PDB file of C-alpha atoms in Angstrom:
ATOM      1  CA  MET Q   1       0.000   0.000   0.000  1.00 88.00           C
ATOM      2  CA  ALA Q   2       2.966   2.307   0.590  1.00 95.00           C
ATOM      3  CA  ARG Q   3       1.078   4.388   3.162  1.00 97.00           C
ATOM      4  CA  GLN Q   4       1.796   5.427   6.736  1.00 98.00           C
ATOM      5  CA  VAL Q   5       0.222   7.632   9.359  1.00 98.00           C
ATOM      6  CA  ILE Q   6       2.228   8.974  12.303  1.00 97.00           C
ATOM      7  CA  VAL Q   7       0.407  10.595  15.227  1.00 97.00           C
ATOM      8  CA  SER Q   8       2.456  12.504  17.813  1.00 97.00           C
ATOM      9  CA  GLY Q   9       1.020  13.960  20.973  1.00 98.00           C
ATOM     10  CA  VAL Q  10       0.274  13.360  24.616  1.00 97.00           C
ATOM     11  CA  ALA Q  11      -1.118   9.938  25.586  1.00 96.00           C
ATOM     12  CA  ARG Q  12      -3.031   9.474  28.821  1.00 96.00           C
ATOM     13  CA  ARG Q  13      -4.503   6.270  30.210  1.00 96.00           C
ATOM     14  CA  THR Q  14      -8.287   6.183  30.124  1.00 96.00           C
ATOM     15  CA  GLY Q  15     -10.123   5.943  33.451  1.00 96.00           C
ATOM     16  CA  ARG Q  16     -11.812   2.746  34.594  1.00 95.00           C
ATOM     17  CA  ASP Q  17     -15.324   4.060  33.829  1.00 96.00           C
ATOM     18  CA  GLU Q  18     -14.427   4.910  30.225  1.00 95.00           C
ATOM     19  CA  THR Q  19     -12.514   1.645  29.900  1.00 95.00           C
ATOM     20  CA  ALA Q  20     -15.510  -0.366  31.150  1.00 96.00           C
ATOM     21  CA  ALA Q  21     -17.933   1.485  28.870  1.00 96.00           C
ATOM     22  CA  TYR Q  22     -15.757   0.714  25.850  1.00 96.00           C
ATOM     23  CA  PHE Q  23     -15.166  -2.913  26.942  1.00 97.00           C
ATOM     24  CA  ARG Q  24     -18.948  -3.491  26.977  1.00 96.00           C
ATOM     25  CA  THR Q  25     -19.164  -2.411  23.290  1.00 97.00           C
ATOM     26  CA  ARG Q  26     -16.690  -5.134  22.236  1.00 97.00           C
ATOM     27  CA  PRO Q  27     -17.982  -8.449  20.820  1.00 97.00           C
ATOM     28  CA  HIS Q  28     -18.468 -11.201  23.408  1.00 98.00           C
ATOM     29  CA  GLY Q  29     -15.593 -13.259  21.991  1.00 97.00           C
ATOM     30  CA  SER Q  30     -13.236 -10.281  22.200  1.00 97.00           C
ATOM     31  CA  GLN Q  31     -14.192  -9.760  25.838  1.00 97.00           C
ATOM     32  CA  LEU Q  32     -13.348 -13.390  26.587  1.00 98.00           C
ATOM     33  CA  GLY Q  33     -10.120 -13.067  24.621  1.00 97.00           C
ATOM     34  CA  ALA Q  34      -9.097 -10.089  26.746  1.00 96.00           C
ATOM     35  CA  TRP Q  35      -9.253 -12.364  29.804  1.00 96.00           C
ATOM     36  CA  ALA Q  36      -7.641 -15.359  28.107  1.00 96.00           C
ATOM     37  CA  SER Q  37      -4.715 -13.336  26.791  1.00 93.00           C
ATOM     38  CA  GLU Q  38      -2.772 -10.904  28.915  1.00 85.00           C
ATOM     39  CA  GLN Q  39      -1.409  -9.198  25.810  1.00 87.00           C
ATOM     40  CA  SER Q  40       2.306  -9.577  25.078  1.00 89.00           C
ATOM     41  CA  SER Q  41       2.978 -11.804  28.093  1.00 90.00           C
ATOM     42  CA  VAL Q  42       4.822 -15.065  27.467  1.00 94.00           C
ATOM     43  CA  ILE Q  43       2.571 -18.137  27.194  1.00 93.00           C
ATOM     44  CA  GLY Q  44       3.410 -21.820  27.130  1.00 94.00           C
ATOM     45  CA  THR Q  45       1.524 -23.080  24.091  1.00 96.00           C
ATOM     46  CA  ARG Q  46      -1.325 -22.225  21.764  1.00 97.00           C
ATOM     47  CA  ALA Q  47      -3.273 -25.056  23.439  1.00 97.00           C
ATOM     48  CA  ASP Q  48      -2.910 -23.285  26.815  1.00 95.00           C
ATOM     49  CA  LEU Q  49      -4.398 -20.115  25.314  1.00 96.00           C
ATOM     50  CA  GLU Q  50      -7.289 -21.994  23.715  1.00 97.00           C
ATOM     51  CA  ALA Q  51      -7.992 -23.930  26.939  1.00 97.00           C
ATOM     52  CA  SER Q  52      -8.127 -20.675  28.882  1.00 96.00           C
ATOM     53  CA  TYR Q  53     -10.561 -19.236  26.340  1.00 97.00           C
ATOM     54  CA  ALA Q  54     -12.765 -22.357  26.475  1.00 98.00           C
ATOM     55  CA  GLU Q  55     -12.890 -22.196  30.281  1.00 97.00           C
ATOM     56  CA  LEU Q  56     -13.936 -18.549  30.136  1.00 97.00           C
ATOM     57  CA  ALA Q  57     -16.568 -19.281  27.457  1.00 98.00           C
ATOM     58  CA  ALA Q  58     -18.094 -21.890  29.796  1.00 98.00           C
ATOM     59  CA  ARG Q  59     -18.021 -19.477  32.752  1.00 98.00           C
ATOM     60  CA  TYR Q  60     -19.430 -16.533  30.748  1.00 98.00           C
ATOM     61  CA  PRO Q  61     -21.716 -17.884  27.989  1.00 97.00           C
ATOM     62  CA  GLU Q  62     -23.059 -15.602  25.274  1.00 96.00           C
ATOM     63  CA  GLY Q  63     -25.368 -13.034  26.900  1.00 95.00           C
ATOM     64  CA  ALA Q  64     -23.569 -13.084  30.270  1.00 97.00           C
ATOM     65  CA  GLN Q  65     -21.851  -9.898  31.367  1.00 96.00           C
ATOM     66  CA  VAL Q  66     -18.085 -10.361  31.240  1.00 98.00           C
ATOM     67  CA  PRO Q  67     -16.249  -8.250  33.839  1.00 97.00           C
ATOM     68  CA  VAL Q  68     -13.466  -5.960  32.669  1.00 97.00           C
ATOM     69  CA  PRO Q  69     -10.036  -7.524  33.263  1.00 95.00           C
ATOM     70  CA  PRO Q  70      -7.874  -5.479  35.645  1.00 93.00           C
ATOM     71  CA  HIS Q  71      -5.006  -5.530  33.128  1.00 90.00           C
ATOM     72  CA  TRP Q  72      -7.179  -4.265  30.254  1.00 92.00           C
ATOM     73  CA  GLY Q  73      -7.415  -0.596  29.350  1.00 92.00           C
ATOM     74  CA  GLY Q  74      -6.703   2.055  26.809  1.00 91.00           C
ATOM     75  CA  PHE Q  75      -5.035   5.332  26.065  1.00 93.00           C
ATOM     76  CA  ARG Q  76      -6.421   8.534  24.619  1.00 93.00           C
ATOM     77  CA  VAL Q  77      -4.020  10.532  22.460  1.00 95.00           C
ATOM     78  CA  ALA Q  78      -4.334  14.319  22.193  1.00 96.00           C
ATOM     79  CA  PRO Q  79      -2.585  14.787  18.845  1.00 97.00           C
ATOM     80  CA  ARG Q  80      -0.101  17.613  18.286  1.00 98.00           C
ATOM     81  CA  THR Q  81       0.846  16.491  14.780  1.00 98.00           C
ATOM     82  CA  VAL Q  82      -0.492  13.953  12.295  1.00 98.00           C
ATOM     83  CA  GLU Q  83       1.636  13.042   9.292  1.00 98.00           C
ATOM     84  CA  PHE Q  84       0.341  11.228   6.226  1.00 98.00           C
ATOM     85  CA  TRP Q  85       2.947   9.545   4.015  1.00 98.00           C
ATOM     86  CA  GLN Q  86       2.164   8.175   0.566  1.00 98.00           C
ATOM     87  CA  GLY Q  87       4.909   6.338  -1.329  1.00 97.00           C
ATOM     88  CA  ARG Q  88       5.545   7.399  -4.917  1.00 96.00           C
ATOM     89  CA  GLU Q  89       7.979   6.540  -7.685  1.00 96.00           C
ATOM     90  CA  ASN Q  90      11.598   7.660  -7.571  1.00 96.00           C
ATOM     91  CA  ARG Q  91      11.389   8.359  -3.847  1.00 95.00           C
ATOM     92  CA  LEU Q  92       9.291  11.470  -4.542  1.00 97.00           C
ATOM     93  CA  HIS Q  93       6.853  10.526  -1.794  1.00 97.00           C
ATOM     94  CA  ASP Q  94       4.028  12.762  -0.615  1.00 97.00           C
ATOM     95  CA  ARG Q  95       4.272  13.809   3.041  1.00 98.00           C
ATOM     96  CA  LEU Q  96       1.659  16.061   4.601  1.00 98.00           C
ATOM     97  CA  ARG Q  97       1.931  17.042   8.261  1.00 98.00           C
ATOM     98  CA  TYR Q  98      -1.021  18.563  10.106  1.00 98.00           C
ATOM     99  CA  VAL Q  99       0.044  20.648  13.103  1.00 98.00           C
ATOM    100  CA  ALA Q 100      -2.457  21.544  15.862  1.00 98.00           C
ATOM    101  CA  GLU Q 101      -2.751  25.294  16.449  1.00 98.00           C
ATOM    102  CA  ALA Q 102      -3.659  26.928  19.769  1.00 96.00           C
ATOM    103  CA  ASP Q 103      -7.050  28.042  18.375  1.00 98.00           C
ATOM    104  CA  GLY Q 104      -8.030  24.432  17.554  1.00 96.00           C
ATOM    105  CA  SER Q 105      -7.356  24.676  13.828  1.00 98.00           C
ATOM    106  CA  TRP Q 106      -4.776  22.653  11.911  1.00 98.00           C
ATOM    107  CA  ARG Q 107      -1.892  24.020   9.830  1.00 98.00           C
ATOM    108  CA  VAL Q 108      -0.932  21.815   6.864  1.00 98.00           C
ATOM    109  CA  GLU Q 109       2.721  21.525   5.878  1.00 98.00           C
ATOM    110  CA  ARG Q 110       4.132  19.669   2.887  1.00 98.00           C
ATOM    111  CA  LEU Q 111       7.390  17.938   3.835  1.00 98.00           C
ATOM    112  CA  SER Q 112      10.241  16.943   1.608  1.00 97.00           C
ATOM    113  CA  PRO Q 113      10.390  13.173   1.159  1.00 95.00           C
TER     114      PRO Q 113
END
């Protein structure tokens, strides 16, 4: 695709209420997967992961409310800049950077590839 987006800014962890509200909008299987997989932690085998998921599916069948895992959450980014990169022939790529202004508007800058 030869496309990239880079967002730079301040990231803050979302609060538990916002986290829980978002968690409840996720599909049931994704909620179970959040419990079965503590993301990026080392696991023994794929079978261990699938067994954990199956145990959770039995404990929380479709329609049951799945509690939010304590390790699960999100971040909200307040962007300062957003850069869009589009690859083009001969390394003459398009790069547009949007810079947040104090008044809430965005300044657009074209960057050299």
